[in-house]
Tab-separated table of C-alpha atoms and ligand atoms in Angstrom:
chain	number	residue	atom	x	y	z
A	25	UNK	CA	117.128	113.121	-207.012
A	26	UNK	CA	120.267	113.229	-209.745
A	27	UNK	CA	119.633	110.231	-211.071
A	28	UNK	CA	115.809	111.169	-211.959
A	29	UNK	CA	117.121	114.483	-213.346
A	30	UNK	CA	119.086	112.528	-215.759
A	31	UNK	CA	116.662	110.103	-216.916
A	32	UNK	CA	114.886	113.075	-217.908
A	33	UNK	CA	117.909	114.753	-219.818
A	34	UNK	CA	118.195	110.947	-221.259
A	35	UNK	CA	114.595	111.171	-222.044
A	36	UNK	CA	115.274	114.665	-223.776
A	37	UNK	CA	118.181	113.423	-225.741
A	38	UNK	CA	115.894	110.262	-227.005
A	39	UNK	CA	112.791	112.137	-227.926
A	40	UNK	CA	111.112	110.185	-225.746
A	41	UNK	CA	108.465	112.575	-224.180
A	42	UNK	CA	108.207	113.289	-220.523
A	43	UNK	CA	104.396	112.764	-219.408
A	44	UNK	CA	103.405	115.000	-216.483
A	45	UNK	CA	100.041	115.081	-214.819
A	46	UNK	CA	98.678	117.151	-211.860
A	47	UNK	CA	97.077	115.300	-208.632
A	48	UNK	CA	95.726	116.104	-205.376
A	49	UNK	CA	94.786	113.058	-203.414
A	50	UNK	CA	96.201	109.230	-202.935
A	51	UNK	CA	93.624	107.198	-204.637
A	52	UNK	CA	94.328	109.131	-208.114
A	53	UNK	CA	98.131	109.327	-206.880
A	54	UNK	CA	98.010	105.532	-206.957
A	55	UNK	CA	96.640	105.707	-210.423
A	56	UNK	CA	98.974	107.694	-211.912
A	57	UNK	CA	101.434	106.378	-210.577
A	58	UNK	CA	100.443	103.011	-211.794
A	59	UNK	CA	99.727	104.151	-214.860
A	60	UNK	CA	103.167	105.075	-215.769
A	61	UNK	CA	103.130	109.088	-215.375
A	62	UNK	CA	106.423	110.186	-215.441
A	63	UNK	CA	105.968	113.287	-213.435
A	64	UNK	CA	103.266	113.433	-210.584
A	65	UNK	CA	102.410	117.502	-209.982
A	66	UNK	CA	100.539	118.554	-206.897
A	67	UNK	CA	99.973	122.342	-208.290
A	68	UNK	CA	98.190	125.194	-207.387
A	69	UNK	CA	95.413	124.162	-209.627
A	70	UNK	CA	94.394	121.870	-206.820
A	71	UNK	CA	92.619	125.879	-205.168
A	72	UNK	CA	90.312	126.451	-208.641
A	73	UNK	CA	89.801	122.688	-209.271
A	74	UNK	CA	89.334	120.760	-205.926
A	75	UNK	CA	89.038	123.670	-203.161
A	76	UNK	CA	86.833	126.185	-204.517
A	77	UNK	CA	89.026	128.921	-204.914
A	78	UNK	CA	88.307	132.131	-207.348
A	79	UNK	CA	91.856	131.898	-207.582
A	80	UNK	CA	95.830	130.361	-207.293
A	81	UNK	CA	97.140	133.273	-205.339
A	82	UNK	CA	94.759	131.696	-202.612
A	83	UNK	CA	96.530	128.597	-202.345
A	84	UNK	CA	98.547	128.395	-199.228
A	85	UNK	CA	101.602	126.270	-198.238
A	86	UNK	CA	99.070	124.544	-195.636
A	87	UNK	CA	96.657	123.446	-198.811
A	88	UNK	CA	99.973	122.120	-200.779
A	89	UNK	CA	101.427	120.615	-197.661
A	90	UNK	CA	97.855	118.504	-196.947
A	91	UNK	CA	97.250	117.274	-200.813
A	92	UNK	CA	101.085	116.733	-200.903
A	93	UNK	CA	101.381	114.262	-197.952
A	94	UNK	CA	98.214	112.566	-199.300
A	95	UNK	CA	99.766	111.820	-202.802
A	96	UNK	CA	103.160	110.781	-201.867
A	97	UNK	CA	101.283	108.068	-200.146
A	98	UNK	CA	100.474	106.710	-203.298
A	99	UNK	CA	103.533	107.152	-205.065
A	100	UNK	CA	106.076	104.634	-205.559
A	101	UNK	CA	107.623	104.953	-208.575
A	102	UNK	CA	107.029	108.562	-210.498
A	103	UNK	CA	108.794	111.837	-209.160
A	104	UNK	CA	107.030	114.076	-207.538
A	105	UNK	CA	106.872	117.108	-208.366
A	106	UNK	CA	105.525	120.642	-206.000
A	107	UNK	CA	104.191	123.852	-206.683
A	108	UNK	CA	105.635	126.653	-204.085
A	109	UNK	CA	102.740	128.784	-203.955
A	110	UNK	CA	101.952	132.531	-204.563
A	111	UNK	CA	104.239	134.490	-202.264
A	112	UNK	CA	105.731	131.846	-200.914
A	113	UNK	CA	109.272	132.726	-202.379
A	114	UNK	CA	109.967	136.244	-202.929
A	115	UNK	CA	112.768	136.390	-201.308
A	116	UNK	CA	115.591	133.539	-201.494
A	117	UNK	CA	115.172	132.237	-198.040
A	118	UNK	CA	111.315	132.118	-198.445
A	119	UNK	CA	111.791	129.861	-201.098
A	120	UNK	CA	114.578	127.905	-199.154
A	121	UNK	CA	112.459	127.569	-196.055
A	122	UNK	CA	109.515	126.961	-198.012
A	123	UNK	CA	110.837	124.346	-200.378
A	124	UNK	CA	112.381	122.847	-197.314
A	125	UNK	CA	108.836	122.276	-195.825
A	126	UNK	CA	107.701	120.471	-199.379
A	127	UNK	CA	110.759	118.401	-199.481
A	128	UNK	CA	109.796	117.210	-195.768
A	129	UNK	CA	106.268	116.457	-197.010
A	130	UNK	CA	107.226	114.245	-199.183
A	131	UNK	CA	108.383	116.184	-202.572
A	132	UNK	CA	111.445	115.498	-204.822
A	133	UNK	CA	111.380	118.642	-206.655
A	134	UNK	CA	109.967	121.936	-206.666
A	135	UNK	CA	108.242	124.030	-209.751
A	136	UNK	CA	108.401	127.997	-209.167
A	137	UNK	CA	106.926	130.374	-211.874
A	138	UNK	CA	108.383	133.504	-213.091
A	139	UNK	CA	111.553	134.434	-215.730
A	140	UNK	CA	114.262	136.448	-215.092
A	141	UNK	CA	113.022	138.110	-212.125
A	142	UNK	CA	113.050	134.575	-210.154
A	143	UNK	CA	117.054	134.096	-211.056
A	144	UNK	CA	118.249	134.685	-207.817
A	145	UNK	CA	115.610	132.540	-206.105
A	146	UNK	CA	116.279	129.919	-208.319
A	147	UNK	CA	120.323	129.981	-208.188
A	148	UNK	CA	119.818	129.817	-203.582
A	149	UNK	CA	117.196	126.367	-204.592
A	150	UNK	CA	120.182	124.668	-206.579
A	151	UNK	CA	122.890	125.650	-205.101
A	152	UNK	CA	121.198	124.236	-201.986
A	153	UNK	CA	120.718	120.566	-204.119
A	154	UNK	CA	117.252	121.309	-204.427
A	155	UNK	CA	115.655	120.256	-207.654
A	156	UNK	CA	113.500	123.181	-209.851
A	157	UNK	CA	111.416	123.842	-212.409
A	158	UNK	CA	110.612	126.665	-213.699
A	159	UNK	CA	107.597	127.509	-215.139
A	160	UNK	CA	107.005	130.797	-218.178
A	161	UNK	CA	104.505	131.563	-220.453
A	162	UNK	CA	101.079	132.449	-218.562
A	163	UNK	CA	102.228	132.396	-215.175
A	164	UNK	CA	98.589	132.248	-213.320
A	165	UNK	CA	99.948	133.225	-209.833
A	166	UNK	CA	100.875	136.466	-211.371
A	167	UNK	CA	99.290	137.132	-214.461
A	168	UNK	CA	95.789	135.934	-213.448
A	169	UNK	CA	92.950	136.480	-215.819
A	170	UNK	CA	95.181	139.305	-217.542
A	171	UNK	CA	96.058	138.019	-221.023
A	172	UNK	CA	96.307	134.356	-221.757
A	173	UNK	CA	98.579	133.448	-225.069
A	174	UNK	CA	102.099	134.488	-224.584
A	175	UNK	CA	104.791	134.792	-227.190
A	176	UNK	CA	102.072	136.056	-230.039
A	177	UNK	CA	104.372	139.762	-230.536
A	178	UNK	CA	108.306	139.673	-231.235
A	179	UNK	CA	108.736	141.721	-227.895
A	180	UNK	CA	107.246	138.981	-225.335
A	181	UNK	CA	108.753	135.902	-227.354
A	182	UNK	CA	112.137	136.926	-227.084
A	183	UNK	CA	111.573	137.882	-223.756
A	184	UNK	CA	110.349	134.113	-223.328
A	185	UNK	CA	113.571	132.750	-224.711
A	186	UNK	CA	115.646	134.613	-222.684
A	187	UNK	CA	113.974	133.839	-219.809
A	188	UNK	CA	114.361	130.417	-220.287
A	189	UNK	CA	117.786	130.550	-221.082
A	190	UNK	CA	118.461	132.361	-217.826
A	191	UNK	CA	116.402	129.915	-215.919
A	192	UNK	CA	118.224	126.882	-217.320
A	193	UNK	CA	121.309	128.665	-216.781
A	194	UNK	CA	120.666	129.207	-213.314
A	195	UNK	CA	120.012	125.461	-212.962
A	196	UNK	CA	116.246	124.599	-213.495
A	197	UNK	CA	116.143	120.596	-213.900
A	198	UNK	CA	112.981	121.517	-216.643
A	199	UNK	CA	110.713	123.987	-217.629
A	200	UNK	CA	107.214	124.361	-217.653
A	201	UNK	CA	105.401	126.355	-220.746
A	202	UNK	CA	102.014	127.557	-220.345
A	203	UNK	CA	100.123	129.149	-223.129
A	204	UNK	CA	103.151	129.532	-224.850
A	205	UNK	CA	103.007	129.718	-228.884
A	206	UNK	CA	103.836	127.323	-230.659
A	207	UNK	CA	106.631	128.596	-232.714
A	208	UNK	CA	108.100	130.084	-229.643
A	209	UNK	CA	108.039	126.626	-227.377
A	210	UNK	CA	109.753	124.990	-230.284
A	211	UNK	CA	112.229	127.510	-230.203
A	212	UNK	CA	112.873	127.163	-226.966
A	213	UNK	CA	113.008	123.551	-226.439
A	214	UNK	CA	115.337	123.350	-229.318
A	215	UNK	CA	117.762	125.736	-227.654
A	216	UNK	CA	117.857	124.286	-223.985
A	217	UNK	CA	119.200	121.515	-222.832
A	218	UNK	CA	116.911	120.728	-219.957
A	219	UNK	CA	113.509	119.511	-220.815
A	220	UNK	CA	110.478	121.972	-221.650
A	221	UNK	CA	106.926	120.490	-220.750
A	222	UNK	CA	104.171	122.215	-222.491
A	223	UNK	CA	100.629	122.833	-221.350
A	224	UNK	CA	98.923	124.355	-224.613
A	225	UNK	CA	102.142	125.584	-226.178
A	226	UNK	CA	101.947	123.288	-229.007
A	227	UNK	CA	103.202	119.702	-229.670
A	228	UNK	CA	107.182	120.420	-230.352
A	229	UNK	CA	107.874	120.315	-226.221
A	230	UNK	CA	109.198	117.656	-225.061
A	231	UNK	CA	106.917	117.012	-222.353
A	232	UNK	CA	103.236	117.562	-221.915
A	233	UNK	CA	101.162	118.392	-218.641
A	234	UNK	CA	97.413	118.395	-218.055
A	235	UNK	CA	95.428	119.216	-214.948
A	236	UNK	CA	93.933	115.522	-213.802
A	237	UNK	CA	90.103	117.170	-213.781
A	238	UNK	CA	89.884	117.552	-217.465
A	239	UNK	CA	91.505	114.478	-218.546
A	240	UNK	CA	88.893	112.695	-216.075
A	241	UNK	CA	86.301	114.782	-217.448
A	242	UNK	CA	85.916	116.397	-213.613
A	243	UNK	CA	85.332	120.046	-215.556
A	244	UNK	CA	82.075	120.850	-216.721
A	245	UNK	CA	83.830	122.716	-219.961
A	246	UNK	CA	86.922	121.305	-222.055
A	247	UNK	CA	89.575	123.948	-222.838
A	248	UNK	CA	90.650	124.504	-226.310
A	249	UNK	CA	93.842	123.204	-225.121
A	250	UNK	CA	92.910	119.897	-222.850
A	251	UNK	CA	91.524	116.371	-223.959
A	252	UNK	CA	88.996	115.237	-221.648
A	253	UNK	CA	89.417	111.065	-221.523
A	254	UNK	CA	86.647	110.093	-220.007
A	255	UNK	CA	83.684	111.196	-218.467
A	256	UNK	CA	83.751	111.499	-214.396
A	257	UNK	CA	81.348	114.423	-214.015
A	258	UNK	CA	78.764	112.480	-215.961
A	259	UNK	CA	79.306	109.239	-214.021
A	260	UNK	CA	79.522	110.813	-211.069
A	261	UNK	CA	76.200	112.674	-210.904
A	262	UNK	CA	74.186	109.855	-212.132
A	263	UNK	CA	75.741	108.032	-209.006
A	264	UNK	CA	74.804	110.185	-206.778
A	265	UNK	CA	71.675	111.049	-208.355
A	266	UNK	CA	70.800	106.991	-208.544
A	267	UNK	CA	72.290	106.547	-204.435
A	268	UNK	CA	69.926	109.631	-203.639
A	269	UNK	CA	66.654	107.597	-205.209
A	270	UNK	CA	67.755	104.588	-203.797
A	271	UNK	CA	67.953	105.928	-200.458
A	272	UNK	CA	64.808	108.007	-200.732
A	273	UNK	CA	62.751	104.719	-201.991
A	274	UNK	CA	63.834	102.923	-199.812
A	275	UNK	CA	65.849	100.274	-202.567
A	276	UNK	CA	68.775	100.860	-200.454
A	277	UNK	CA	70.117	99.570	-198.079
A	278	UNK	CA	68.725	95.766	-198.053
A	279	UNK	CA	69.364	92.963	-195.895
A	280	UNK	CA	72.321	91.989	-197.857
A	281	UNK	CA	73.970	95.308	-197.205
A	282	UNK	CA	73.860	94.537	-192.918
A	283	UNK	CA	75.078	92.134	-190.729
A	284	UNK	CA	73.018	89.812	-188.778
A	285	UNK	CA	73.740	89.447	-184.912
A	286	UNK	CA	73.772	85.636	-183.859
A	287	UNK	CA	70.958	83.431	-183.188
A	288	UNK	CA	71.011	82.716	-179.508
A	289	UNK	CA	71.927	86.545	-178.672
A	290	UNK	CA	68.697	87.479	-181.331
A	291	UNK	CA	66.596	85.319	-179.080
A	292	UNK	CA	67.772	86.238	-176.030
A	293	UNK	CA	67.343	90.211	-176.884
A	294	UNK	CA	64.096	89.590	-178.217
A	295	UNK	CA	63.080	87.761	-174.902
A	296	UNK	CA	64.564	91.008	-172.941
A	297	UNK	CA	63.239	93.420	-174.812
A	298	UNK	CA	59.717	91.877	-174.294
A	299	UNK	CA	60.157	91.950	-170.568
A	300	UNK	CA	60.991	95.156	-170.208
A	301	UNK	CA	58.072	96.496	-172.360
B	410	LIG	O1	99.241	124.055	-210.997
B	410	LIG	C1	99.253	123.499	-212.095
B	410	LIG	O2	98.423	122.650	-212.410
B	410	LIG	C2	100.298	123.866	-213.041
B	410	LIG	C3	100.255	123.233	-214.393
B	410	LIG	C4	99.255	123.903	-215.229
B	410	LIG	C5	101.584	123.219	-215.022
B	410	LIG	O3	101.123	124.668	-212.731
């Protein structure tokens, strides 16, 4: 997808920002899409926030493949972006195979975590035409609940630049920063030339992405980090809670919730069923 890559170099160039959102299923794919997100994300969020996980490194290429095919059906316009899960590319042609199988589901690009360590991985993706982006910072396939600000000592934000200098060099379309200082993410997104997209690294990215859950207010708790738009989990159990006392007093369903079979037949059945009391 070149000529998405470049409207997002354009976008760069322009200081317009790049709006990315996460999404597991078609009805909020049609939404978003809709809506005018730039950058659809089925991640590997979708194990703690729609499966149940305990964890990302659950999430399979199965799970990603099924929420995948279900959200490109309700994309049109935005590109679509795919996590390759944990261990699903730790070797180049795990990742080729692998991103292969996302591409045939429906992705345009795939989003890999890791720094320097993923160079080699990266370089097979591109040179293959296969659109990446990388992803630094707090890397929760990997780091898990170990540590969550990165970049806060001179040691680990340098390390951060270069990583994303090797990354970009190697051919990532953008980069994803997660938990990244802020001072550090500006840094960085001043010396790339590919887009950075932040998720609580600070407001000098030139992107932003948030999991879909807390901007629908799906979450019962709002990170330090997230802005919770409306409020789902609230609406949502009050539905329930109102269908459940509906059903239970009987207030549902009525007559105007069924459909009525026609006279003659009515008459005749009635007649039947009389007979063959
Ligand atoms: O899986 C995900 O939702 C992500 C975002 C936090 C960038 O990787």
């Amino acid at each position: 997808m070149t000529g998405q890559r470049d409207r997002f170099l354009t976008m760069k160039q322009a200081g317009k920002p790049i709006v990315m959102l996460t999404c597991y299923d078609y009805p909020t794919a049609v939404l978003e899409d809709e809506a005018g997100i730039d950058v659809v994300l089925v991640g590997d969020s979708v194990g703690t926030n729609v499966l149940g996980y305990a964890s990302e490194t659950e999430v399979t290429m199965h799970d990603i493949v099924h929420h995948l095919k279900a959200v490109r059906r309700g994309i049109k316009r935005a590109y679509l972006l795919a996590d390759l899960p944990y261990q699903s590319y730790e070797t180049p042609e795990d990742a080729l195979r692998n991103a292969d199988v996302l591409l045939a589901a429906g992705a345009d690009g795939v989003k890999l975590e890791g720094g320097r360590e993923r160079i080699e991985v990266v370089r097979a993706l591109v040179e293959r035409g296969i659109d990446v982006c990388g992803h630094i910072g707090f890397t929760p396939q990997t780091l898990g609940s170990k540590g969550r600000v990165q970049g806060k000592s001179y040691d680990r934000a340098w390390q951060l630049v270069e990583s994303a200098e090797a990354l970009e060099a190697a051919g990532v379309m953008m980069l994803v920063l997660e938990l990244v200082t802020e001072q550090v993410s500006k840094a960085i997104t001043e010396r790339l030339r590919v887009p950075t997209i932040g998720i609580g690294s600070g407001q000098y990215c030139d992107g932003q992405v948030l999991v879909v859950t807390d901007v629908l207010g799906l979450s019962p708790f709002t990170m330090k980090i997230a802005k919770r738009y409306a409020g789902w989990r609230e609406a949502a159990e009050q539905a329930i809670r109102q269908y459940r006392d509906d059903v239970t007093d009987a207030r549902f369903p009525t007559t105007a919730n069924a459909f009525p079979v026609e006279a003659e037949a009515l008459e005749r059945l009635e007649a039947s069923l009389a007979a063959s009391r």
